[in-house]
Amino acid sequence: MPTRGPVSAVEVQGLTKRYRGPEDGVLAVDGIEFCVPSGEVFGLLGPNGAGKTTTIRMLTGLTRPDSGGARVLGLDLARDLPAIKKQVGVVPERSNLYNELSARENLIFMGQLYGVPRDERGERADELLHRFRLDGKRDVSFGRLSKGMKRGLTVAAALVHRPRLLFLDEPTSGLDVVNARALRALIERLRSEGVTILLTTHYLEEAERLADHVALLVKGRIIAADTVTGLKERVADGDAMVEIRYADSGGSDRVQLHREDATSTVVAALGRAQAAGREVESINTVQPSLEDAFIQLTGLSAEVMLVEKGGR
């Protein structure tokens, strides 16, 4: 199990990155600040183009920030990058493994890059192949694996040196339902083992299920950062919402209740249902979701989060 580190595994102060181009270029990340508590899953949540990947690239030393700084595992990002890299694992959105090498060879090679002692690399590779249920594919080249297996092996490669902190960039993007579910279960297990995880995602339900804390990133700026529960409580504001489900078609309506006129609102909704000849099956209180919080706090629709990179 990873050793206990600082209270905050990541502390970001004023990170800014502008990509040069015609005229002023693109301000990808605009002075963001947030903290990632040790031992938690932290979700950096936002639509594609929000600056999530750029943030990961800065925190892992792949891109130099224009201004601002960060401390990662108590170390200064600008001064202590080599020491930081020995303690973190990175799973990019696109795999960094080699198509021509076998699953086991890739893990051994990554162990070499991460400084795992020579006499431990083979044993560690076999442990990870077993953990990811890839024992039977150990000698199969990476290029011949299924998409789900490739994603699993890429995560395994990032764990070969037993990092204390794991960066996951859009971990389930492009995976089918079964493989996405398996990867989310793995993330939950890693958290239970004490690994701190910073993941980026544009899937609201994924962030709500996995993350302890979330930061909403839109156009390079942090709009809000809190626990998932805290963000939902911000938009609840003492009001409630009820879901009225109908027996005839299985459909439902949601009605926002304000404290001063809650009873009359429900009565009016039931009156409309009766006038339309619809039989009410149930009435239940509904708590705000992370999607509700995202919409209210960012002013964006949930649909903007469904757009994949490349406009799909």
Short mmCIF file of N, CA, C and O in Angstrom, two decimals, residues 19 26-29 46-54 93 170 201-202 217-221 304-305 307-310:
data_model
loop_
_atom_site.label_atom_id
_atom_site.label_comp_id
_atom_site.label_asym_id
_atom_site.label_seq_id
_atom_site.Cartn_x
_atom_site.Cartn_y
_atom_site.Cartn_z
N TYR A 19 -1.33 28.53 -25.91
CA TYR A 19 -0.69 27.96 -27.08
C TYR A 19 -0.54 29.04 -28.13
O TYR A 19 -1.50 29.73 -28.48
N VAL A 26 -4.24 30.67 -28.31
CA VAL A 26 -5.35 30.09 -27.55
C VAL A 26 -4.96 30.01 -26.08
O VAL A 26 -3.94 29.41 -25.73
N LEU A 27 -5.77 30.62 -25.23
CA LEU A 27 -5.56 30.52 -23.78
C LEU A 27 -6.24 29.24 -23.32
O LEU A 27 -7.45 29.21 -23.07
N ALA A 28 -5.46 28.16 -23.20
CA ALA A 28 -6.03 26.84 -22.90
C ALA A 28 -6.37 26.68 -21.43
O ALA A 28 -7.38 26.07 -21.07
N VAL A 29 -5.52 27.22 -20.54
CA VAL A 29 -5.74 27.14 -19.09
C VAL A 29 -5.45 28.51 -18.51
O VAL A 29 -4.39 29.09 -18.76
N GLY A 46 -15.31 18.63 -17.36
CA GLY A 46 -15.62 19.71 -18.29
C GLY A 46 -15.76 19.19 -19.70
O GLY A 46 -15.36 18.07 -20.01
N PRO A 47 -16.34 20.01 -20.59
CA PRO A 47 -16.51 19.59 -21.98
C PRO A 47 -15.16 19.49 -22.67
O PRO A 47 -14.14 19.99 -22.18
N ASN A 48 -15.13 18.84 -23.83
CA ASN A 48 -13.90 18.77 -24.59
C ASN A 48 -13.49 20.18 -25.01
O ASN A 48 -14.32 21.01 -25.38
N GLY A 49 -12.19 20.45 -24.92
CA GLY A 49 -11.69 21.78 -25.21
C GLY A 49 -11.64 22.68 -24.00
O GLY A 49 -11.25 23.85 -24.11
N ALA A 50 -12.00 22.15 -22.82
CA ALA A 50 -12.03 22.98 -21.61
C ALA A 50 -10.65 23.23 -21.02
O ALA A 50 -10.47 24.14 -20.22
N GLY A 51 -9.67 22.39 -21.39
CA GLY A 51 -8.32 22.53 -20.84
C GLY A 51 -7.91 21.40 -19.92
O GLY A 51 -6.87 21.48 -19.25
N LYS A 52 -8.69 20.32 -19.90
CA LYS A 52 -8.41 19.22 -18.96
C LYS A 52 -7.09 18.52 -19.30
O LYS A 52 -6.25 18.31 -18.42
N THR A 53 -6.92 18.15 -20.57
CA THR A 53 -5.70 17.44 -20.96
C THR A 53 -4.47 18.33 -20.80
O THR A 53 -3.41 17.87 -20.36
N THR A 54 -4.60 19.61 -21.14
CA THR A 54 -3.48 20.53 -20.95
C THR A 54 -3.08 20.60 -19.49
O THR A 54 -1.88 20.65 -19.16
N GLU A 93 -4.91 9.80 -22.72
CA GLU A 93 -6.14 9.42 -23.41
C GLU A 93 -5.85 8.44 -24.54
O GLU A 93 -6.60 7.50 -24.79
N GLU A 170 -9.37 11.00 -19.40
CA GLU A 170 -10.54 10.42 -20.08
C GLU A 170 -10.44 8.89 -20.10
O GLU A 170 -10.38 8.26 -21.16
N THR A 201 -12.64 13.89 -17.14
CA THR A 201 -13.76 13.24 -17.82
C THR A 201 -14.77 14.28 -18.27
O THR A 201 -14.85 15.37 -17.70
N HIS A 202 -15.48 13.95 -19.33
CA HIS A 202 -16.62 14.79 -19.72
C HIS A 202 -17.92 14.01 -19.53
O HIS A 202 -18.97 14.43 -19.99
N LEU A 217 -14.37 22.63 -14.97
CA LEU A 217 -13.45 23.41 -15.80
C LEU A 217 -14.14 23.75 -17.11
O LEU A 217 -14.56 22.87 -17.86
N VAL A 218 -14.27 25.04 -17.39
CA VAL A 218 -14.93 25.51 -18.61
C VAL A 218 -14.09 26.62 -19.23
O VAL A 218 -13.75 27.60 -18.54
N LYS A 219 -13.70 26.45 -20.48
CA LYS A 219 -12.91 27.45 -21.21
C LYS A 219 -11.67 27.85 -20.42
O LYS A 219 -11.30 29.02 -20.34
N GLY A 220 -11.02 26.84 -19.83
CA GLY A 220 -9.76 27.08 -19.15
C GLY A 220 -9.85 27.62 -17.75
O GLY A 220 -8.82 27.89 -17.12
N ARG A 221 -11.07 27.80 -17.22
CA ARG A 221 -11.24 28.36 -15.88
C ARG A 221 -12.00 27.40 -14.98
O ARG A 221 -12.91 26.70 -15.43
N VAL A 304 -23.65 19.53 -24.12
CA VAL A 304 -22.31 19.95 -24.54
C VAL A 304 -21.26 18.96 -24.05
O VAL A 304 -20.19 18.82 -24.65
N MET A 305 -21.56 18.23 -22.98
CA MET A 305 -20.62 17.26 -22.44
C MET A 305 -20.59 15.97 -23.25
O MET A 305 -19.68 15.16 -23.09
N VAL A 307 -20.38 15.80 -26.53
CA VAL A 307 -19.64 15.96 -27.79
C VAL A 307 -18.24 15.42 -27.63
O VAL A 307 -17.48 15.87 -26.77
N GLU A 308 -17.88 14.42 -28.43
CA GLU A 308 -16.56 13.83 -28.35
C GLU A 308 -15.55 14.72 -29.09
O GLU A 308 -15.91 15.61 -29.85
N LYS A 309 -14.30 14.45 -28.85
CA LYS A 309 -13.26 15.20 -29.58
C LYS A 309 -13.41 14.96 -31.08
O LYS A 309 -13.71 13.85 -31.51
N GLY A 310 -13.19 16.00 -31.84
CA GLY A 310 -13.37 15.90 -33.28
C GLY A 310 -14.79 16.23 -33.68
O GLY A 310 -15.16 16.15 -34.84
#
